JSON list of C-alpha atoms in Angstrom, two decimals:
[
{"chain": "A", "resi": 12, "resn": "GLN", "atom": "CA", "xyz": [79.86, 86.46, 115.66]},
{"chain": "A", "resi": 13, "resn": "LYS", "atom": "CA", "xyz": [81.43, 89.64, 114.27]},
{"chain": "A", "resi": 14, "resn": "GLU", "atom": "CA", "xyz": [80.62, 91.01, 110.94]},
{"chain": "A", "resi": 15, "resn": "VAL", "atom": "CA", "xyz": [84.29, 90.99, 108.72]},
{"chain": "A", "resi": 16, "resn": "GLU", "atom": "CA", "xyz": [86.64, 88.62, 110.32]},
{"chain": "A", "resi": 17, "resn": "GLN", "atom": "CA", "xyz": [90.71, 87.97, 108.92]},
{"chain": "A", "resi": 18, "resn": "ASN", "atom": "CA", "xyz": [93.06, 86.15, 110.07]},
{"chain": "A", "resi": 19, "resn": "SER", "atom": "CA", "xyz": [95.12, 88.36, 111.61]},
{"chain": "A", "resi": 20, "resn": "GLY", "atom": "CA", "xyz": [98.52, 86.54, 111.22]},
{"chain": "A", "resi": 21, "resn": "PRO", "atom": "CA", "xyz": [101.15, 88.33, 110.31]},
{"chain": "A", "resi": 22, "resn": "LEU", "atom": "CA", "xyz": [101.76, 86.35, 107.06]},
{"chain": "A", "resi": 23, "resn": "SER", "atom": "CA", "xyz": [105.03, 86.50, 105.14]},
{"chain": "A", "resi": 24, "resn": "VAL", "atom": "CA", "xyz": [105.95, 85.08, 101.80]},
{"chain": "A", "resi": 25, "resn": "PRO", "atom": "CA", "xyz": [109.18, 85.81, 99.99]},
{"chain": "A", "resi": 26, "resn": "GLU", "atom": "CA", "xyz": [109.64, 88.99, 97.76]},
{"chain": "A", "resi": 27, "resn": "GLY", "atom": "CA", "xyz": [108.82, 88.80, 93.66]},
{"chain": "A", "resi": 28, "resn": "ALA", "atom": "CA", "xyz": [105.78, 85.47, 95.01]},
{"chain": "A", "resi": 29, "resn": "ILE", "atom": "CA", "xyz": [101.57, 85.81, 94.82]},
{"chain": "A", "resi": 30, "resn": "ALA", "atom": "CA", "xyz": [100.19, 87.01, 99.16]},
{"chain": "A", "resi": 31, "resn": "SER", "atom": "CA", "xyz": [96.39, 85.50, 98.98]},
{"chain": "A", "resi": 32, "resn": "LEU", "atom": "CA", "xyz": [95.14, 87.48, 102.07]},
{"chain": "A", "resi": 33, "resn": "ASN", "atom": "CA", "xyz": [91.34, 86.54, 102.89]},
{"chain": "A", "resi": 34, "resn": "CYS", "atom": "CA", "xyz": [87.95, 87.80, 104.55]},
{"chain": "A", "resi": 35, "resn": "THR", "atom": "CA", "xyz": [84.41, 86.23, 105.29]},
{"chain": "A", "resi": 36, "resn": "TYR", "atom": "CA", "xyz": [81.71, 88.79, 106.09]},
{"chain": "A", "resi": 37, "resn": "SER", "atom": "CA", "xyz": [78.23, 88.16, 107.84]},
{"chain": "A", "resi": 38, "resn": "ASP", "atom": "CA", "xyz": [75.45, 89.73, 106.71]},
{"chain": "A", "resi": 39, "resn": "ARG", "atom": "CA", "xyz": [73.84, 87.84, 103.15]},
{"chain": "A", "resi": 40, "resn": "GLY", "atom": "CA", "xyz": [73.91, 91.80, 102.70]},
{"chain": "A", "resi": 41, "resn": "SER", "atom": "CA", "xyz": [76.91, 93.41, 101.99]},
{"chain": "A", "resi": 42, "resn": "GLN", "atom": "CA", "xyz": [77.64, 95.01, 98.71]},
{"chain": "A", "resi": 43, "resn": "SER", "atom": "CA", "xyz": [80.55, 96.59, 98.81]},
{"chain": "A", "resi": 44, "resn": "PHE", "atom": "CA", "xyz": [83.85, 95.04, 100.27]},
{"chain": "A", "resi": 45, "resn": "PHE", "atom": "CA", "xyz": [86.99, 98.07, 100.27]},
{"chain": "A", "resi": 46, "resn": "TRP", "atom": "CA", "xyz": [90.60, 96.28, 100.78]},
{"chain": "A", "resi": 47, "resn": "TYR", "atom": "CA", "xyz": [92.54, 99.43, 102.54]},
{"chain": "A", "resi": 48, "resn": "ARG", "atom": "CA", "xyz": [96.70, 99.32, 103.24]},
{"chain": "A", "resi": 49, "resn": "GLN", "atom": "CA", "xyz": [97.37, 99.99, 105.95]},
{"chain": "A", "resi": 50, "resn": "TYR", "atom": "CA", "xyz": [101.78, 101.27, 106.98]},
{"chain": "A", "resi": 51, "resn": "SER", "atom": "CA", "xyz": [102.73, 101.27, 109.98]},
{"chain": "A", "resi": 52, "resn": "GLY", "atom": "CA", "xyz": [101.38, 104.79, 111.74]},
{"chain": "A", "resi": 53, "resn": "LYS", "atom": "CA", "xyz": [99.49, 106.12, 108.71]},
{"chain": "A", "resi": 54, "resn": "SER", "atom": "CA", "xyz": [96.03, 105.74, 107.44]},
{"chain": "A", "resi": 55, "resn": "PRO", "atom": "CA", "xyz": [94.47, 104.02, 105.50]},
{"chain": "A", "resi": 56, "resn": "GLU", "atom": "CA", "xyz": [94.72, 103.81, 101.79]},
{"chain": "A", "resi": 57, "resn": "LEU", "atom": "CA", "xyz": [92.16, 102.10, 100.01]},
{"chain": "A", "resi": 58, "resn": "ILE", "atom": "CA", "xyz": [93.44, 99.03, 96.90]},
{"chain": "A", "resi": 59, "resn": "MET", "atom": "CA", "xyz": [90.87, 98.09, 95.54]},
{"chain": "A", "resi": 60, "resn": "PHE", "atom": "CA", "xyz": [87.18, 98.09, 95.69]},
{"chain": "A", "resi": 61, "resn": "ILE", "atom": "CA", "xyz": [84.49, 95.02, 93.94]},
{"chain": "A", "resi": 62, "resn": "TYR", "atom": "CA", "xyz": [81.27, 95.05, 93.64]},
{"chain": "A", "resi": 63, "resn": "SER", "atom": "CA", "xyz": [80.56, 91.88, 91.63]},
{"chain": "A", "resi": 64, "resn": "ASN", "atom": "CA", "xyz": [81.14, 88.41, 91.90]},
{"chain": "A", "resi": 65, "resn": "GLY", "atom": "CA", "xyz": [84.56, 87.85, 90.08]},
{"chain": "A", "resi": 66, "resn": "ASP", "atom": "CA", "xyz": [87.50, 89.24, 90.13]},
{"chain": "A", "resi": 67, "resn": "LYS", "atom": "CA", "xyz": [89.00, 92.32, 89.24]},
{"chain": "A", "resi": 68, "resn": "GLU", "atom": "CA", "xyz": [92.74, 92.95, 89.08]},
{"chain": "A", "resi": 69, "resn": "ASP", "atom": "CA", "xyz": [94.16, 96.59, 89.17]},
{"chain": "A", "resi": 70, "resn": "GLY", "atom": "CA", "xyz": [97.93, 95.63, 88.26]},
{"chain": "A", "resi": 71, "resn": "ARG", "atom": "CA", "xyz": [99.50, 94.00, 90.92]},
{"chain": "A", "resi": 72, "resn": "PHE", "atom": "CA", "xyz": [96.62, 93.53, 92.29]},
{"chain": "A", "resi": 73, "resn": "THR", "atom": "CA", "xyz": [93.10, 91.01, 91.80]},
{"chain": "A", "resi": 74, "resn": "ALA", "atom": "CA", "xyz": [90.10, 91.11, 94.31]},
{"chain": "A", "resi": 75, "resn": "GLN", "atom": "CA", "xyz": [88.07, 88.92, 94.08]},
{"chain": "A", "resi": 76, "resn": "LEU", "atom": "CA", "xyz": [84.26, 88.33, 95.39]},
{"chain": "A", "resi": 77, "resn": "ASN", "atom": "CA", "xyz": [82.65, 85.58, 95.99]},
{"chain": "A", "resi": 78, "resn": "LYS", "atom": "CA", "xyz": [78.12, 86.03, 97.43]},
{"chain": "A", "resi": 79, "resn": "ALA", "atom": "CA", "xyz": [78.22, 82.73, 97.51]},
{"chain": "A", "resi": 80, "resn": "SER", "atom": "CA", "xyz": [80.50, 82.00, 100.35]},
{"chain": "A", "resi": 81, "resn": "GLN", "atom": "CA", "xyz": [80.20, 85.32, 101.71]},
{"chain": "A", "resi": 82, "resn": "TYR", "atom": "CA", "xyz": [84.41, 85.56, 101.12]},
{"chain": "A", "resi": 83, "resn": "VAL", "atom": "CA", "xyz": [86.09, 88.23, 99.62]},
{"chain": "A", "resi": 84, "resn": "SER", "atom": "CA", "xyz": [90.03, 87.67, 99.10]},
{"chain": "A", "resi": 85, "resn": "LEU", "atom": "CA", "xyz": [92.67, 89.75, 97.66]},
{"chain": "A", "resi": 86, "resn": "LEU", "atom": "CA", "xyz": [96.29, 88.23, 96.11]},
{"chain": "A", "resi": 87, "resn": "ILE", "atom": "CA", "xyz": [99.27, 90.86, 95.32]},
{"chain": "A", "resi": 88, "resn": "ARG", "atom": "CA", "xyz": [101.87, 89.41, 91.94]},
{"chain": "A", "resi": 89, "resn": "ASP", "atom": "CA", "xyz": [105.23, 90.56, 92.71]},
{"chain": "A", "resi": 90, "resn": "SER", "atom": "CA", "xyz": [104.99, 90.70, 96.37]},
{"chain": "A", "resi": 91, "resn": "GLN", "atom": "CA", "xyz": [107.29, 93.99, 97.19]},
{"chain": "A", "resi": 92, "resn": "PRO", "atom": "CA", "xyz": [109.26, 94.26, 100.53]},
{"chain": "A", "resi": 93, "resn": "SER", "atom": "CA", "xyz": [107.13, 98.17, 99.91]},
{"chain": "A", "resi": 94, "resn": "ASP", "atom": "CA", "xyz": [103.95, 95.99, 100.31]},
{"chain": "A", "resi": 95, "resn": "SER", "atom": "CA", "xyz": [104.78, 94.90, 103.98]},
{"chain": "A", "resi": 96, "resn": "ALA", "atom": "CA", "xyz": [101.66, 96.67, 105.73]},
{"chain": "A", "resi": 97, "resn": "THR", "atom": "CA", "xyz": [98.67, 95.54, 107.13]},
{"chain": "A", "resi": 98, "resn": "TYR", "atom": "CA", "xyz": [95.60, 94.97, 104.88]},
{"chain": "A", "resi": 99, "resn": "LEU", "atom": "CA", "xyz": [91.72, 95.75, 106.80]},
{"chain": "A", "resi": 100, "resn": "CYS", "atom": "CA", "xyz": [89.30, 93.94, 104.61]},
{"chain": "A", "resi": 101, "resn": "ALA", "atom": "CA", "xyz": [86.08, 96.33, 104.48]},
{"chain": "A", "resi": 102, "resn": "VAL", "atom": "CA", "xyz": [83.11, 95.57, 103.83]},
{"chain": "A", "resi": 103, "resn": "ASN", "atom": "CA", "xyz": [78.70, 96.76, 104.01]},
{"chain": "A", "resi": 104, "resn": "SER", "atom": "CA", "xyz": [76.50, 95.53, 106.13]},
{"chain": "A", "resi": 105, "resn": "PHE", "atom": "CA", "xyz": [72.39, 97.63, 106.67]},
{"chain": "A", "resi": 106, "resn": "LYS", "atom": "CA", "xyz": [72.73, 95.24, 110.37]},
{"chain": "A", "resi": 107, "resn": "THR", "atom": "CA", "xyz": [72.68, 98.24, 112.41]},
{"chain": "A", "resi": 108, "resn": "GLY", "atom": "CA", "xyz": [69.51, 99.95, 110.98]},
{"chain": "A", "resi": 109, "resn": "ALA", "atom": "CA", "xyz": [72.30, 102.36, 108.72]},
{"chain": "A", "resi": 110, "resn": "ASN", "atom": "CA", "xyz": [74.93, 101.55, 105.95]},
{"chain": "A", "resi": 111, "resn": "ASN", "atom": "CA", "xyz": [77.75, 101.65, 107.79]},
{"chain": "A", "resi": 112, "resn": "LEU", "atom": "CA", "xyz": [80.93, 100.08, 106.51]},
{"chain": "A", "resi": 113, "resn": "PHE", "atom": "CA", "xyz": [82.66, 96.93, 109.07]},
{"chain": "A", "resi": 114, "resn": "PHE", "atom": "CA", "xyz": [86.60, 96.63, 109.01]},
{"chain": "A", "resi": 115, "resn": "GLY", "atom": "CA", "xyz": [88.09, 93.25, 110.41]},
{"chain": "A", "resi": 116, "resn": "THR", "atom": "CA", "xyz": [90.43, 93.37, 112.54]},
{"chain": "A", "resi": 117, "resn": "GLY", "atom": "CA", "xyz": [93.69, 93.31, 109.30]},
{"chain": "A", "resi": 118, "resn": "THR", "atom": "CA", "xyz": [96.29, 91.35, 108.49]},
{"chain": "A", "resi": 119, "resn": "ARG", "atom": "CA", "xyz": [99.50, 91.58, 108.43]},
{"chain": "A", "resi": 120, "resn": "LEU", "atom": "CA", "xyz": [102.27, 90.75, 105.70]},
{"chain": "A", "resi": 121, "resn": "THR", "atom": "CA", "xyz": [105.70, 90.83, 105.81]},
{"chain": "A", "resi": 122, "resn": "VAL", "atom": "CA", "xyz": [107.76, 90.33, 101.88]},
{"chain": "A", "resi": 123, "resn": "ILE", "atom": "CA", "xyz": [111.47, 88.76, 103.30]},
{"chain": "A", "resi": 124, "resn": "PRO", "atom": "CA", "xyz": [113.59, 90.14, 100.70]},
{"chain": "B", "resi": 24, "resn": "ASP", "atom": "CA", "xyz": [91.89, 116.81, 93.81]},
{"chain": "B", "resi": 25, "resn": "THR", "atom": "CA", "xyz": [91.79, 113.14, 96.22]},
{"chain": "B", "resi": 26, "resn": "GLU", "atom": "CA", "xyz": [92.71, 114.32, 99.07]},
{"chain": "B", "resi": 27, "resn": "VAL", "atom": "CA", "xyz": [91.50, 114.47, 102.18]},
{"chain": "B", "resi": 28, "resn": "THR", "atom": "CA", "xyz": [93.48, 116.51, 104.79]},
{"chain": "B", "resi": 29, "resn": "GLN", "atom": "CA", "xyz": [92.57, 117.02, 108.78]},
{"chain": "B", "resi": 30, "resn": "THR", "atom": "CA", "xyz": [94.84, 119.09, 111.33]},
{"chain": "B", "resi": 31, "resn": "PRO", "atom": "CA", "xyz": [96.21, 119.38, 113.30]},
{"chain": "B", "resi": 32, "resn": "LYS", "atom": "CA", "xyz": [99.10, 116.44, 112.63]},
{"chain": "B", "resi": 33, "resn": "HIS", "atom": "CA", "xyz": [99.81, 116.25, 117.03]},
{"chain": "B", "resi": 34, "resn": "LEU", "atom": "CA", "xyz": [97.54, 117.38, 119.60]},
{"chain": "B", "resi": 35, "resn": "VAL", "atom": "CA", "xyz": [98.22, 117.31, 123.10]},
{"chain": "B", "resi": 36, "resn": "MET", "atom": "CA", "xyz": [95.53, 117.90, 125.24]},
{"chain": "B", "resi": 37, "resn": "GLY", "atom": "CA", "xyz": [94.01, 118.31, 129.30]},
{"chain": "B", "resi": 38, "resn": "MET", "atom": "CA", "xyz": [91.16, 116.58, 130.54]},
{"chain": "B", "resi": 39, "resn": "THR", "atom": "CA", "xyz": [89.85, 120.06, 130.88]},
{"chain": "B", "resi": 40, "resn": "ASN", "atom": "CA", "xyz": [90.95, 121.69, 128.51]},
{"chain": "B", "resi": 41, "resn": "LYS", "atom": "CA", "xyz": [88.30, 122.50, 124.88]},
{"chain": "B", "resi": 42, "resn": "LYS", "atom": "CA", "xyz": [89.85, 121.53, 121.61]},
{"chain": "B", "resi": 43, "resn": "SER", "atom": "CA", "xyz": [88.52, 120.59, 118.17]},
{"chain": "B", "resi": 44, "resn": "LEU", "atom": "CA", "xyz": [89.66, 118.38, 115.06]},
{"chain": "B", "resi": 45, "resn": "LYS", "atom": "CA", "xyz": [89.62, 119.31, 111.76]},
{"chain": "B", "resi": 46, "resn": "CYS", "atom": "CA", "xyz": [88.91, 117.51, 108.66]},
{"chain": "B", "resi": 47, "resn": "GLU", "atom": "CA", "xyz": [88.52, 119.37, 104.78]},
{"chain": "B", "resi": 48, "resn": "GLN", "atom": "CA", "xyz": [87.62, 118.04, 101.44]},
{"chain": "B", "resi": 49, "resn": "HIS", "atom": "CA", "xyz": [87.67, 119.72, 97.90]},
{"chain": "B", "resi": 50, "resn": "MET", "atom": "CA", "xyz": [86.03, 116.27, 95.97]},
{"chain": "B", "resi": 51, "resn": "GLY", "atom": "CA", "xyz": [82.59, 116.63, 96.79]},
{"chain": "B", "resi": 52, "resn": "HIS", "atom": "CA", "xyz": [81.65, 114.04, 98.59]},
{"chain": "B", "resi": 53, "resn": "ARG", "atom": "CA", "xyz": [78.21, 113.94, 100.15]},
{"chain": "B", "resi": 54, "resn": "ALA", "atom": "CA", "xyz": [78.96, 111.81, 103.07]},
{"chain": "B", "resi": 55, "resn": "MET", "atom": "CA", "xyz": [82.59, 112.95, 106.01]},
{"chain": "B", "resi": 56, "resn": "TYR", "atom": "CA", "xyz": [83.14, 110.40, 108.58]},
{"chain": "B", "resi": 57, "resn": "TRP", "atom": "CA", "xyz": [84.86, 110.59, 112.17]},
{"chain": "B", "resi": 58, "resn": "TYR", "atom": "CA", "xyz": [87.09, 107.13, 113.11]},
{"chain": "B", "resi": 59, "resn": "LYS", "atom": "CA", "xyz": [88.68, 106.79, 115.96]},
{"chain": "B", "resi": 60, "resn": "GLN", "atom": "CA", "xyz": [91.38, 104.04, 115.45]},
{"chain": "B", "resi": 61, "resn": "LYS", "atom": "CA", "xyz": [93.28, 102.63, 118.71]},
{"chain": "B", "resi": 62, "resn": "ALA", "atom": "CA", "xyz": [96.60, 100.46, 118.09]},
{"chain": "B", "resi": 63, "resn": "LYS", "atom": "CA", "xyz": [96.98, 97.58, 116.58]},
{"chain": "B", "resi": 64, "resn": "LYS", "atom": "CA", "xyz": [92.91, 97.66, 116.05]},
{"chain": "B", "resi": 65, "resn": "PRO", "atom": "CA", "xyz": [90.40, 98.49, 112.92]},
{"chain": "B", "resi": 66, "resn": "PRO", "atom": "CA", "xyz": [88.54, 102.12, 113.18]},
{"chain": "B", "resi": 67, "resn": "GLU", "atom": "CA", "xyz": [85.69, 102.65, 115.14]},
{"chain": "B", "resi": 68, "resn": "LEU", "atom": "CA", "xyz": [83.04, 104.33, 113.45]},
{"chain": "B", "resi": 69, "resn": "MET", "atom": "CA", "xyz": [82.26, 108.12, 115.98]},
{"chain": "B", "resi": 70, "resn": "PHE", "atom": "CA", "xyz": [79.41, 109.82, 113.30]},
{"chain": "B", "resi": 71, "resn": "VAL", "atom": "CA", "xyz": [78.02, 109.36, 109.92]},
{"chain": "B", "resi": 72, "resn": "TYR", "atom": "CA", "xyz": [76.74, 113.14, 108.39]},
{"chain": "B", "resi": 73, "resn": "SER", "atom": "CA", "xyz": [75.73, 112.40, 104.96]},
{"chain": "B", "resi": 74, "resn": "TYR", "atom": "CA", "xyz": [74.49, 116.02, 102.93]},
{"chain": "B", "resi": 75, "resn": "GLU", "atom": "CA", "xyz": [75.91, 117.69, 106.15]},
{"chain": "B", "resi": 76, "resn": "LYS", "atom": "CA", "xyz": [73.30, 116.06, 108.09]},
{"chain": "B", "resi": 77, "resn": "LEU", "atom": "CA", "xyz": [73.69, 114.01, 111.05]},
{"chain": "B", "resi": 78, "resn": "SER", "atom": "CA", "xyz": [72.84, 110.48, 109.47]},
{"chain": "B", "resi": 79, "resn": "ILE", "atom": "CA", "xyz": [74.53, 107.70, 112.59]},
{"chain": "B", "resi": 80, "resn": "ASN", "atom": "CA", "xyz": [75.27, 108.91, 115.58]},
{"chain": "B", "resi": 81, "resn": "GLU", "atom": "CA", "xyz": [77.46, 105.17, 117.30]},
{"chain": "B", "resi": 82, "resn": "SER", "atom": "CA", "xyz": [77.25, 106.33, 120.72]},
{"chain": "B", "resi": 83, "resn": "VAL", "atom": "CA", "xyz": [79.40, 107.93, 120.55]},
{"chain": "B", "resi": 84, "resn": "PRO", "atom": "CA", "xyz": [79.48, 109.81, 124.73]},
{"chain": "B", "resi": 85, "resn": "SER", "atom": "CA", "xyz": [78.73, 113.67, 124.65]},
{"chain": "B", "resi": 86, "resn": "ARG", "atom": "CA", "xyz": [82.53, 114.99, 125.41]},
{"chain": "B", "resi": 87, "resn": "PHE", "atom": "CA", "xyz": [82.62, 114.52, 121.18]},
{"chain": "B", "resi": 88, "resn": "SER", "atom": "CA", "xyz": [80.88, 116.90, 119.60]},
{"chain": "B", "resi": 89, "resn": "PRO", "atom": "CA", "xyz": [80.84, 116.35, 115.87]},
{"chain": "B", "resi": 90, "resn": "GLU", "atom": "CA", "xyz": [80.03, 119.97, 113.30]},
{"chain": "B", "resi": 91, "resn": "CYS", "atom": "CA", "xyz": [79.66, 120.32, 109.28]},
{"chain": "B", "resi": 92, "resn": "PRO", "atom": "CA", "xyz": [79.62, 123.94, 109.01]},
{"chain": "B", "resi": 93, "resn": "ASN", "atom": "CA", "xyz": [79.66, 122.75, 104.66]},
{"chain": "B", "resi": 94, "resn": "SER", "atom": "CA", "xyz": [79.82, 120.03, 102.30]},
{"chain": "B", "resi": 95, "resn": "SER", "atom": "CA", "xyz": [83.71, 120.45, 102.54]},
{"chain": "B", "resi": 96, "resn": "LEU", "atom": "CA", "xyz": [84.64, 120.25, 106.51]},
{"chain": "B", "resi": 97, "resn": "LEU", "atom": "CA", "xyz": [83.95, 118.32, 109.06]},
{"chain": "B", "resi": 98, "resn": "ASN", "atom": "CA", "xyz": [84.91, 118.85, 112.48]},
{"chain": "B", "resi": 99, "resn": "LEU", "atom": "CA", "xyz": [85.06, 117.46, 115.86]},
{"chain": "B", "resi": 100, "resn": "HIS", "atom": "CA", "xyz": [84.89, 119.34, 118.90]},
{"chain": "B", "resi": 101, "resn": "LEU", "atom": "CA", "xyz": [86.18, 117.75, 122.36]},
{"chain": "B", "resi": 102, "resn": "HIS", "atom": "CA", "xyz": [86.28, 118.87, 125.74]},
{"chain": "B", "resi": 103, "resn": "ALA", "atom": "CA", "xyz": [86.86, 116.76, 129.24]},
{"chain": "B", "resi": 104, "resn": "LEU", "atom": "CA", "xyz": [87.94, 114.16, 127.72]},
{"chain": "B", "resi": 105, "resn": "GLN", "atom": "CA", "xyz": [90.00, 110.69, 129.59]},
{"chain": "B", "resi": 106, "resn": "PRO", "atom": "CA", "xyz": [93.24, 109.17, 129.29]},
{"chain": "B", "resi": 107, "resn": "GLU", "atom": "CA", "xyz": [91.37, 105.99, 127.48]},
{"chain": "B", "resi": 108, "resn": "ASP", "atom": "CA", "xyz": [89.82, 108.76, 124.51]},
{"chain": "B", "resi": 109, "resn": "SER", "atom": "CA", "xyz": [93.55, 108.26, 123.14]},
{"chain": "B", "resi": 110, "resn": "ALA", "atom": "CA", "xyz": [94.25, 107.55, 119.64]},
{"chain": "B", "resi": 111, "resn": "LEU", "atom": "CA", "xyz": [93.88, 108.06, 116.02]},
{"chain": "B", "resi": 112, "resn": "TYR", "atom": "CA", "xyz": [91.34, 109.79, 115.10]},
{"chain": "B", "resi": 113, "resn": "LEU", "atom": "CA", "xyz": [90.09, 109.49, 110.79]},
{"chain": "B", "resi": 114, "resn": "CYS", "atom": "CA", "xyz": [88.54, 111.12, 108.96]},
{"chain": "B", "resi": 115, "resn": "ALA", "atom": "CA", "xyz": [87.13, 109.71, 105.70]},
{"chain": "B", "resi": 116, "resn": "SER", "atom": "CA", "xyz": [84.94, 110.77, 102.44]},
{"chain": "B", "resi": 117, "resn": "SER", "atom": "CA", "xyz": [82.96, 109.14, 100.01]},
{"chain": "B", "resi": 118, "resn": "GLN", "atom": "CA", "xyz": [80.87, 109.47, 97.47]},
{"chain": "B", "resi": 119, "resn": "GLY", "atom": "CA", "xyz": [77.48, 108.47, 99.14]},
{"chain": "B", "resi": 120, "resn": "THR", "atom": "CA", "xyz": [77.75, 106.36, 102.19]},
{"chain": "B", "resi": 121, "resn": "TYR", "atom": "CA", "xyz": [77.80, 102.58, 99.72]},
{"chain": "B", "resi": 122, "resn": "ASN", "atom": "CA", "xyz": [80.63, 104.33, 98.18]},
{"chain": "B", "resi": 123, "resn": "GLU", "atom": "CA", "xyz": [84.45, 103.19, 98.85]},
{"chain": "B", "resi": 124, "resn": "GLN", "atom": "CA", "xyz": [85.44, 106.03, 101.43]},
{"chain": "B", "resi": 125, "resn": "PHE", "atom": "CA", "xyz": [89.17, 108.11, 100.69]},
{"chain": "B", "resi": 126, "resn": "PHE", "atom": "CA", "xyz": [90.84, 108.27, 104.41]},
{"chain": "B", "resi": 127, "resn": "GLY", "atom": "CA", "xyz": [93.22, 111.80, 105.37]},
{"chain": "B", "resi": 128, "resn": "PRO", "atom": "CA", "xyz": [96.15, 110.91, 107.10]},
{"chain": "B", "resi": 129, "resn": "GLY", "atom": "CA", "xyz": [94.31, 111.52, 110.96]},
{"chain": "B", "resi": 130, "resn": "THR", "atom": "CA", "xyz": [95.05, 113.69, 113.98]},
{"chain": "B", "resi": 131, "resn": "ARG", "atom": "CA", "xyz": [97.79, 111.78, 116.52]},
{"chain": "B", "resi": 132, "resn": "LEU", "atom": "CA", "xyz": [95.29, 112.48, 119.75]},
{"chain": "B", "resi": 133, "resn": "THR", "atom": "CA", "xyz": [97.45, 111.89, 123.31]},
{"chain": "B", "resi": 134, "resn": "VAL", "atom": "CA", "xyz": [94.23, 113.12, 126.11]},
{"chain": "B", "resi": 135, "resn": "LEU", "atom": "CA", "xyz": [96.56, 113.95, 130.04]}
]
């Protein structure tokens, strides 16, 4: 079982719509959850992090965490063409004996003008 | 300053060369990381330094040798690489190993 699973997409949404990105993780002991955005040929850019159950909002972005269901999501409101990128979910885990950050394979988002 | 810098941006090397990748951060972070990323794949952790000590080595071949000269600098020494080592090499730093990691722009490495 993979540590972090994401739907690889591609996910296409029209401009102005809400994009919903989902991620599940396997380690119930995980405590830190991150969303990174990566444009083609560039490095990952941190856009959200969440540590507690519930919602966390930052501008057009909302991260949602449900530890009971081992589920993390990212909502992007009023999607813009500039949001078109690959979104990586990352979760910490001690399963290998040390605190590692595990990345999902990423969801490719395309916002259609 | 919330930036992680990496040099060089691009590197082409032969299989017999020795080269080094450099990473620097001035955010006072105490954890620094090297990742390798192949096209259309997520970053793979290679090494973690915490308080300037190597804390994680993810079974990386010895042709990759990390070094942390001080709390702001991280190097990755390369020797006798293989063509399959061609990838984007990313450096990251964080306040501690539980905290959010900030990535540098990466070094695009091509091994001929």
